[in-house]
mmCIF file of C-alpha atoms in Angstrom:
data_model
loop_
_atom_site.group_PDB
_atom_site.id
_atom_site.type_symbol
_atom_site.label_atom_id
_atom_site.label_comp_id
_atom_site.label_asym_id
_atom_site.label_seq_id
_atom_site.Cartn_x
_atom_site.Cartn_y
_atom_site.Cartn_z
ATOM 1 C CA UNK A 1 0.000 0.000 0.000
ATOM 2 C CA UNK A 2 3.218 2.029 0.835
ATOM 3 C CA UNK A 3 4.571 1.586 -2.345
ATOM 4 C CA UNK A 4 1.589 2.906 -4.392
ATOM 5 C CA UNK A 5 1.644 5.922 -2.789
ATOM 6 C CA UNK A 6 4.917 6.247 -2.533
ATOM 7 C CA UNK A 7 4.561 5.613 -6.542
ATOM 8 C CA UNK A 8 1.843 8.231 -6.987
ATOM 9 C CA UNK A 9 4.204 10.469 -5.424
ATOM 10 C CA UNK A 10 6.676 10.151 -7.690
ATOM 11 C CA UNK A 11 4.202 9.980 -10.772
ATOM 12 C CA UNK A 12 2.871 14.030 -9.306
ATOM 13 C CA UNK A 13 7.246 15.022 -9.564
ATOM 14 C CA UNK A 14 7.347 13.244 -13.122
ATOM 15 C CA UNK A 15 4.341 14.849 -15.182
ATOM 16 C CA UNK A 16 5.275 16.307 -17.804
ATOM 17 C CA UNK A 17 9.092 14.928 -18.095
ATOM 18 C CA UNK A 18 7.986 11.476 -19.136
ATOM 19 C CA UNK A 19 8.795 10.566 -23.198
ATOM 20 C CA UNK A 20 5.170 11.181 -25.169
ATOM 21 C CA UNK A 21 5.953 7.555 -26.997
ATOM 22 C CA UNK A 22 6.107 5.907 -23.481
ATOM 23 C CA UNK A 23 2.701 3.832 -23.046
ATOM 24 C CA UNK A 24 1.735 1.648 -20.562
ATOM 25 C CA UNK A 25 1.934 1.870 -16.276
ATOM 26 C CA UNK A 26 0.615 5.626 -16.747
ATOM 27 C CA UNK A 27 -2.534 7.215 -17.032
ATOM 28 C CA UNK A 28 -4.178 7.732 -20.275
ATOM 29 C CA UNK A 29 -2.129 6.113 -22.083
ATOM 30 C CA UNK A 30 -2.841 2.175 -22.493
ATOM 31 C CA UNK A 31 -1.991 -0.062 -25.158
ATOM 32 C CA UNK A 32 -4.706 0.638 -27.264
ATOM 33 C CA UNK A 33 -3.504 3.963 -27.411
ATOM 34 C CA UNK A 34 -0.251 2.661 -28.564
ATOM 35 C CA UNK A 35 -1.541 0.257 -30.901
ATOM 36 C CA UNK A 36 -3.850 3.240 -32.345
ATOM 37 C CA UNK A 37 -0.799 5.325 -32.735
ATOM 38 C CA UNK A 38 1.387 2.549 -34.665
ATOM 39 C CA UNK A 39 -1.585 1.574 -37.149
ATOM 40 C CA UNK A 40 -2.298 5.215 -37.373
ATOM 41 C CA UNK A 41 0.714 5.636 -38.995
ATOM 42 C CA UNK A 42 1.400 2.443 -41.091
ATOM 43 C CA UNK A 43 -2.044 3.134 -42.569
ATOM 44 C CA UNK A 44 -1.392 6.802 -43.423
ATOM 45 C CA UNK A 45 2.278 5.530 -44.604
ATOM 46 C CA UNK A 46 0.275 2.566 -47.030
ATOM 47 C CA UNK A 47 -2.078 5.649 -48.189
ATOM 48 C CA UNK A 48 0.969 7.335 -49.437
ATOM 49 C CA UNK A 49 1.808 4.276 -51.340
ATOM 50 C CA UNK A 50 4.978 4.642 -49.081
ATOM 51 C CA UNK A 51 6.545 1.117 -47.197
ATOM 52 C CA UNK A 52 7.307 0.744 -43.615
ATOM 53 C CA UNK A 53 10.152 -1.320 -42.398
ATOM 54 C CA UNK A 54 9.935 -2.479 -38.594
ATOM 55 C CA UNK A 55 11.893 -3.216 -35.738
ATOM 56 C CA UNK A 56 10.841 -4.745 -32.688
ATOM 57 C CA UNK A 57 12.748 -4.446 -29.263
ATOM 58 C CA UNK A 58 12.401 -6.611 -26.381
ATOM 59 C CA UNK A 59 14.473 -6.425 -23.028
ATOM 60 C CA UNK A 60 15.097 -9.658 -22.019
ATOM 61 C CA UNK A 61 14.691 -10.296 -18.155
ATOM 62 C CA UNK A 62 14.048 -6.263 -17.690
ATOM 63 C CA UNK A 63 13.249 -6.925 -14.065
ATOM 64 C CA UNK A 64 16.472 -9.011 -13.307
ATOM 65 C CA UNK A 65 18.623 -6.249 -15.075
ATOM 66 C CA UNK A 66 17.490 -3.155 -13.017
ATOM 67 C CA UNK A 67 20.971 -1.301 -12.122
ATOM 68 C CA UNK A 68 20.111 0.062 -8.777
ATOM 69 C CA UNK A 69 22.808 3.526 -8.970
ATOM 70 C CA UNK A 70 21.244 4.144 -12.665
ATOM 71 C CA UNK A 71 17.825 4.434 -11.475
ATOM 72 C CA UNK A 72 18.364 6.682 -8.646
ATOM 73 C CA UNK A 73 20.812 8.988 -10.946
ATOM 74 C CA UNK A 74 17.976 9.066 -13.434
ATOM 75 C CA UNK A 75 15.350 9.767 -10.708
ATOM 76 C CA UNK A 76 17.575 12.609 -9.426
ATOM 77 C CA UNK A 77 17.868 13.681 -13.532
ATOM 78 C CA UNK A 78 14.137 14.124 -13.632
ATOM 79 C CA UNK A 79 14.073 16.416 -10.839
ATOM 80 C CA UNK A 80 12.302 14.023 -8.499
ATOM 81 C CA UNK A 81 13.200 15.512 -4.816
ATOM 82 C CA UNK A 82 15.810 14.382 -3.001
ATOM 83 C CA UNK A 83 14.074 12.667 -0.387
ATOM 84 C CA UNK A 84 11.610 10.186 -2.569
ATOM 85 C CA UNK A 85 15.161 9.573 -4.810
ATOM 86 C CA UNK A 86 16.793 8.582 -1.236
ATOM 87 C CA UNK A 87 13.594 6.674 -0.194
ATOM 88 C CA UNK A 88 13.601 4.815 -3.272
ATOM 89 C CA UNK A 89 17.445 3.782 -3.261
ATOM 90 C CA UNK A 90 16.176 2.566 0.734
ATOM 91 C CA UNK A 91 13.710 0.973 -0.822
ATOM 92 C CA UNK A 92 16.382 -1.353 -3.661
ATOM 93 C CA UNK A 93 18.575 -1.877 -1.433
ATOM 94 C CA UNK A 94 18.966 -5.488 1.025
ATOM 95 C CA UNK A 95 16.349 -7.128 -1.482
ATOM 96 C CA UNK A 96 15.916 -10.973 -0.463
ATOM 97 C CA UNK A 97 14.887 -13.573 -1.829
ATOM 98 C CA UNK A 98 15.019 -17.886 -1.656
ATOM 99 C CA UNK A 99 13.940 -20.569 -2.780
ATOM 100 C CA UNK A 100 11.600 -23.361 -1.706
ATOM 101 C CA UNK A 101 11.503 -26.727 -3.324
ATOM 102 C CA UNK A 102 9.845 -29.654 -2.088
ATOM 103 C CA UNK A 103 10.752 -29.593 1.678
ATOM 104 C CA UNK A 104 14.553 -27.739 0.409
ATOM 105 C CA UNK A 105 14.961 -24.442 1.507
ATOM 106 C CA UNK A 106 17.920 -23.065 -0.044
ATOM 107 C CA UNK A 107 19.555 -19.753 1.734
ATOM 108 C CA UNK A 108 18.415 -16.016 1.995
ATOM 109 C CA UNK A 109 20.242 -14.766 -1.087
ATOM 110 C CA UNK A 110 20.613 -10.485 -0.964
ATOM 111 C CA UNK A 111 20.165 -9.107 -4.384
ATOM 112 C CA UNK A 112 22.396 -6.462 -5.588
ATOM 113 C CA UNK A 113 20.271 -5.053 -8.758
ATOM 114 C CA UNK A 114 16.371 -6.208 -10.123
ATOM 115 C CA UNK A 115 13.791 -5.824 -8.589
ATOM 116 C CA UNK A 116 10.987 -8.184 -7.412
ATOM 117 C CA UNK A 117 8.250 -8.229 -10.305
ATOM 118 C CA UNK A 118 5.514 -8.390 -7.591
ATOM 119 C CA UNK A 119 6.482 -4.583 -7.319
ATOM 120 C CA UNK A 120 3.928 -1.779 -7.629
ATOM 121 C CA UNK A 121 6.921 0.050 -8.626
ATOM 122 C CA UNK A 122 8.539 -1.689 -10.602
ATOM 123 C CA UNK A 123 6.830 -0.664 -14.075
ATOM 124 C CA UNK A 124 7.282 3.346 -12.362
ATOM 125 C CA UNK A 125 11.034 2.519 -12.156
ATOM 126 C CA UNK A 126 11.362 0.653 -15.977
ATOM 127 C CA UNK A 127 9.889 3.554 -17.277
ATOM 128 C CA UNK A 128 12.528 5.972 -15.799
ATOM 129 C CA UNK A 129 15.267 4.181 -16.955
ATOM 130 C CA UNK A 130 13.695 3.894 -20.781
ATOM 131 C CA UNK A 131 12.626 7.626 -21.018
ATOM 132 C CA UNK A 132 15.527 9.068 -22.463
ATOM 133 C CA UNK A 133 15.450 6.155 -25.034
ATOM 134 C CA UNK A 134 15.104 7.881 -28.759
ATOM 135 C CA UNK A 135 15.467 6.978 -32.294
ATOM 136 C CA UNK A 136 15.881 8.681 -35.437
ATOM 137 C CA UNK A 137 12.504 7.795 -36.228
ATOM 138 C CA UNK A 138 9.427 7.116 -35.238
ATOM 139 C CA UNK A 139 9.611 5.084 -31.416
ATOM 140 C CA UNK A 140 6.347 3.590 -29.712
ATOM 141 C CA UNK A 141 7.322 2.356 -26.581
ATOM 142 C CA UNK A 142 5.768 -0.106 -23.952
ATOM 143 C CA UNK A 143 7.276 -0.886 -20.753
ATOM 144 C CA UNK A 144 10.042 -3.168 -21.923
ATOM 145 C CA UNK A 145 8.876 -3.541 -25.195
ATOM 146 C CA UNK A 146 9.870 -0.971 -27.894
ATOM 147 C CA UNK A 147 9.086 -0.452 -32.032
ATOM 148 C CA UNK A 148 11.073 1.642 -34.230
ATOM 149 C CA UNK A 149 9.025 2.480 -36.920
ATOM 150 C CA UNK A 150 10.957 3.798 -40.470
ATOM 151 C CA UNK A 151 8.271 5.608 -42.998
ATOM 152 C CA UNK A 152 10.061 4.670 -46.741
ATOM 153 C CA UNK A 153 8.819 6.823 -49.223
ATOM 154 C CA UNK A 154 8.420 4.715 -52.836
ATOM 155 C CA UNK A 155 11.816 4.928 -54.705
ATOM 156 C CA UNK A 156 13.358 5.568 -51.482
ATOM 157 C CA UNK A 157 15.979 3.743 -49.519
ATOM 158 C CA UNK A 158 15.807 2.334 -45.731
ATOM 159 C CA UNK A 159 17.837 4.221 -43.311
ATOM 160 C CA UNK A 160 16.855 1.895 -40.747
ATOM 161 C CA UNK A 161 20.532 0.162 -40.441
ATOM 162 C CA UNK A 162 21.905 3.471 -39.587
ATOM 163 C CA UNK A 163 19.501 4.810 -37.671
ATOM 164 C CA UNK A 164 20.026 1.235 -35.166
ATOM 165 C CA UNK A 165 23.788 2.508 -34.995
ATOM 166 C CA UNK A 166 23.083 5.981 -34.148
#
C-alpha cells in the first residue's frame, strides 16, 4: 500500500518529463492507445503508397537487469526531490529472496540489482530508466517492449541500419 503511494508520489514530480511515446503503467495512455498510434501511422504511410520497415525491441529479463545507482541517478535527472530519490534507493537496497523446493529451503540470497516483479513500482522505475530512449525515427514504446518504426517513401531507400547505430 506504501509503495503505491509512494509511486503516486513520484508519478505528481514526473508529469510532464515522461517521453510522449512511453505507453503503458501511466494514465491515459494504455496499449490501445499505442496500438492506435502505430496503425495510425502504417495506414497513413500505405495511403501514401509509401513502405514501412519495422523493428521490434524486447528487453530480455528487464526486471532481473534493473541497475540500482542508474535508477536513482535518473530519478535525481528528472528532478524528483531528493528525499523520494533517497527513499527509493532505501527501498532497492537489502532485497531478499530464496527458494523453496519440495521440503529444500535453499539460503536467503541479498540481491544487488532487479527488482521483485511483484512490485507496484517496478513498471514506475522501468519507465525511468527507458525515457531518455530515442530513435531517429518514429519510437512507440511499452514498458520493456519498444518499435522503431521507419516511414520509406516509394523509390526511397531504408535508413533503418543506420539509424540502429546511431
Amino acid at each position: 500500500m506504501f509503495e503505491s503511494f509512494v509511486g503516486q508520489w513520484i508519478l505528481d514530480e514526473l508529469e510532464g518529463k515522461i517521453n510522449n511515446r512511453q505507453y503503458g503503467a501511466l494514465c491515459g495512455r494504455s496499449t490501445a492507445h499505442e496500438l492506435v498510434g502505430i496503425l495510425h501511422h502504417r495506414h497513413q504511410a500505405l495511403g501514401n503508397n509509401s513502405s514501412v520497415k519495422v523493428v521490434f525491441i524486447d528487453y530480455a529479463k528487464a526486471f532481473d537487469h534493473i541497475d540500482h545507482p542508474t535508477v536513482l541517478l535518473e530519478l535525481a535527472d528528472l528532478g524528483v526531490s531528493h528525499f523520494l530519490v533517497r527513499w527509493v534507493r532505501s527501498f532497492l537496497c537489502h532485497w531478499q529472496q530464496r527458494v523453496k523446493f519440495l521440503e529444500y529451503v535453499f539460503e536467503w540470497l541479498t540481491l544487488q540489482d532487479g527488482m521483485p516483479q511483484s512490485s507496484y513500482l517496478w513498471p514506475l522505475i522501468f519507465l525511468v530508466l527507458v525515457n531518455d530512449f530515442s530513435a531517429g525515427c518514429l519510437l512507440h514504446k511499452f514498458m520493456d517492449d519498444s518499435t522503431l518504426s521507419e516511414i520509406i517513401p516509394k523509390g526511397d531507400h531504408s535508413r533503418m541500419a543506420t539509424i540502429m547505430t546511431e
